Amino acid sequence: MKLRIALIVVVLLGLVGAVAAQDATPGGRLEIFSWWAGDEGPALEALIDLYSTKYPDVEVVNATVTGGAGVNFRAVLKTRMLGGNPPDSFQVHAGQELTGTWVVAHRMEDLTWLYEEEGWFDAFPQGLIDQLTYEGGIYSVPVNIHRAGVLWYRPANLESWAVEVPTTLDEFYATCETLKGLGVTPLVVGEAWTVIHLWETVALSVLGPDNYDALWTGGLSPTSDEMVGVWDEFGKVLDCTNISEDAAGLSWQQATDAMVGGDAAFNVMGDWAAGYMTTTLDLTPGEDYGWTDFPGTDGVFTWLSDTFGLPVGAPNRDATVAWLKLLGSVEGENAFNPLKGSIPARLDAVEAAPDLYNTYLQSAAEDWQNDRLVGSLMHGVVANERFVGDFTQVIDIYVQSRSSAAASSAMEAVCIQAGACGM
Ligand code: GAL
């Protein structure tokens, strides 16, 4: 009898040991699902390489759906999540895109315990953690902070056209006429989502940060005079673009290429464009390309954050937790961000290795500390996925009709349907 008990104890201890060992060194297959495909891929690949050196027994599957801003990706993710076939971890923006979609539907695990274990309450800014929080739980791990609405240009090209970087919308319209006269596209846009990105940037310029915030929280009506004014101004900016020419067929990289190649003078894009120009095109920030705040948005930083979470029913939970720990570490954030064109979400990562961060990234890190912050619409912070999806039609209505009243009214309906804009 004694022998039997001893044997059982030994077997049980063995099992406990096996589980502990499994925690320490995960194995099996880990599917990381994102839209960072092709020339958007190097930063993610660096992170996966680092993971693979740490966890050689895990086979990482880098599954991607091509298409900027995740517009194609989200449709595939929806099918998988609703079908009970979640990837181990997937890319999702901080804010409403996370909390208003899969968290509210109870399809994500609460990661508060991981934040406690890893000391992340001190590592990430509280304002960012708030955007990952829903009803007291924290639902994803941020790998970066990106800046939206940056005005990119080539200093040498502007010089050859004898134009300056505009600081007000009026200066921009004057520059626009000069450039048109020279046969240059003043401002290049691409496929639909890049036009929404431009719209949010113009809205911020016209409204200012207080009213911009109020629009998303219910303090400013989509049909107010101020909002009619946003659409009026958006129309004037659109008249300086290629919207009625080749825009719909251009990815954000191709639109950036048009600016780099000199067919266009300016591009309004997030700072993944800096990652693309530096990492992929091998251009030097501050020399080969320049950047500034879009006219009228000086001192305001439109932020967004790429995060990854743990879906309920993730096939390889241990390997996923190890992945999330790496994402939130100084080492992980410093492997990823210098290549991506973004800055770490952690407060202590840049100072741990400042030499990794080029002049653009240093300037973004400084602005992130000092500027007034507002959340991006297109990149998931201030409105939920349904609103962003349907807003494409509002933009179409405006582009077809050029009626600010029609666009304002359509926007109001979409706000109500999606339960966005504080409605
Ligand atoms: C954003 C994303 C960036 C970048 C960009 C272009 O939504 O946050 O990391 O991938 O789309 O695809």
PDB file of N, CA and C and ligand atoms in Angstrom, residues 35-36 40 67-70 91 93 144 146 193 252 272 304 306 340 379, ligand 1:
ATOM      1  N   TRP A  35      -1.469  41.903 -40.604  1.00  0.00           N
ATOM      2  CA  TRP A  35      -1.474  42.385 -41.990  1.00  0.00           C
ATOM      3  C   TRP A  35      -0.093  42.901 -42.402  1.00  0.00           C
ATOM      4  N   TRP A  36       0.927  42.517 -41.620  1.00  0.00           N
ATOM      5  CA  TRP A  36       2.276  42.982 -41.943  1.00  0.00           C
ATOM      6  C   TRP A  36       2.941  42.040 -42.933  1.00  0.00           C
ATOM      7  N   GLU A  40       5.881  45.345 -45.610  1.00  0.00           N
ATOM      8  CA  GLU A  40       5.502  45.773 -44.253  1.00  0.00           C
ATOM      9  C   GLU A  40       6.073  44.811 -43.222  1.00  0.00           C
ATOM     10  N   GLY A  67      -2.703  44.024 -47.210  1.00  0.00           N
ATOM     11  CA  GLY A  67      -3.634  45.154 -47.335  1.00  0.00           C
ATOM     12  C   GLY A  67      -3.429  46.120 -46.188  1.00  0.00           C
ATOM     13  N   GLY A  68      -3.031  47.356 -46.526  1.00  0.00           N
ATOM     14  CA  GLY A  68      -2.722  48.363 -45.524  1.00  0.00           C
ATOM     15  C   GLY A  68      -3.860  48.568 -44.540  1.00  0.00           C
ATOM     16  N   ALA A  69      -3.477  48.911 -43.299  1.00  0.00           N
ATOM     17  CA  ALA A  69      -4.419  49.251 -42.234  1.00  0.00           C
ATOM     18  C   ALA A  69      -5.337  48.093 -41.844  1.00  0.00           C
ATOM     19  N   GLY A  70      -5.060  46.896 -42.372  1.00  0.00           N
ATOM     20  CA  GLY A  70      -5.830  45.726 -41.970  1.00  0.00           C
ATOM     21  C   GLY A  70      -7.211  45.630 -42.578  1.00  0.00           C
ATOM     22  N   GLN A  91      -3.110  40.736 -34.571  1.00  0.00           N
ATOM     23  CA  GLN A  91      -2.878  42.183 -34.502  1.00  0.00           C
ATOM     24  C   GLN A  91      -4.211  42.904 -34.349  1.00  0.00           C
ATOM     25  N   HIS A  93      -5.723  47.072 -33.155  1.00  0.00           N
ATOM     26  CA  HIS A  93      -5.378  48.394 -32.642  1.00  0.00           C
ATOM     27  C   HIS A  93      -5.937  48.599 -31.231  1.00  0.00           C
ATOM     28  N   ASN A 144       3.865  48.931 -29.955  1.00  0.00           N
ATOM     29  CA  ASN A 144       4.396  50.212 -30.457  1.00  0.00           C
ATOM     30  C   ASN A 144       3.406  51.359 -30.271  1.00  0.00           C
ATOM     31  N   HIS A 146       2.383  54.348 -33.051  1.00  0.00           N
ATOM     32  CA  HIS A 146       2.549  54.971 -34.354  1.00  0.00           C
ATOM     33  C   HIS A 146       1.904  56.350 -34.314  1.00  0.00           C
ATOM     34  N   TRP A 193      -8.932  53.616 -47.620  1.00  0.00           N
ATOM     35  CA  TRP A 193      -8.603  53.887 -46.210  1.00  0.00           C
ATOM     36  C   TRP A 193      -7.651  55.065 -46.062  1.00  0.00           C
ATOM     37  N   TRP A 252      -0.785  52.172 -49.949  1.00  0.00           N
ATOM     38  CA  TRP A 252      -0.104  53.298 -49.281  1.00  0.00           C
ATOM     39  C   TRP A 252       1.362  53.348 -49.677  1.00  0.00           C
ATOM     40  N   TRP A 272       4.494  54.605 -40.353  1.00  0.00           N
ATOM     41  CA  TRP A 272       4.953  53.386 -41.013  1.00  0.00           C
ATOM     42  C   TRP A 272       5.587  53.756 -42.355  1.00  0.00           C
ATOM     43  N   LEU A 304      -1.808  55.949 -32.424  1.00  0.00           N
ATOM     44  CA  LEU A 304      -2.451  54.644 -32.515  1.00  0.00           C
ATOM     45  C   LEU A 304      -1.438  53.632 -32.039  1.00  0.00           C
ATOM     46  N   ASP A 306      -0.336  49.365 -32.218  1.00  0.00           N
ATOM     47  CA  ASP A 306      -0.536  47.977 -32.646  1.00  0.00           C
ATOM     48  C   ASP A 306      -0.356  47.075 -31.431  1.00  0.00           C
ATOM     49  N   LYS A 340      10.265  49.392 -37.772  1.00  0.00           N
ATOM     50  CA  LYS A 340       8.860  49.618 -38.127  1.00  0.00           C
ATOM     51  C   LYS A 340       8.544  51.078 -38.404  1.00  0.00           C
ATOM     52  N   HIS A 379      -7.366  54.153 -37.516  1.00  0.00           N
ATOM     53  CA  HIS A 379      -6.574  53.096 -36.898  1.00  0.00           C
ATOM     54  C   HIS A 379      -7.079  52.757 -35.499  1.00  0.00           C
TER      55      HIS A 379
HETATM   56  C1  GAL B   1      -1.844  50.649 -39.510  1.00  0.00           C
HETATM   57  C2  GAL B   1      -0.954  49.857 -38.591  1.00  0.00           C
HETATM   58  C3  GAL B   1       0.470  50.116 -38.958  1.00  0.00           C
HETATM   59  C4  GAL B   1       0.691  49.872 -40.423  1.00  0.00           C
HETATM   60  C5  GAL B   1      -0.353  50.592 -41.269  1.00  0.00           C
HETATM   61  C6  GAL B   1      -0.271  50.328 -42.751  1.00  0.00           C
HETATM   62  O1  GAL B   1      -3.183  50.412 -39.220  1.00  0.00           O
HETATM   63  O2  GAL B   1      -1.201  50.246 -37.280  1.00  0.00           O
HETATM   64  O3  GAL B   1       1.314  49.312 -38.184  1.00  0.00           O
HETATM   65  O4  GAL B   1       0.699  48.523 -40.664  1.00  0.00           O
HETATM   66  O5  GAL B   1      -1.621  50.256 -40.838  1.00  0.00           O
HETATM   67  O6  GAL B   1      -0.665  49.054 -43.080  1.00  0.00           O
END
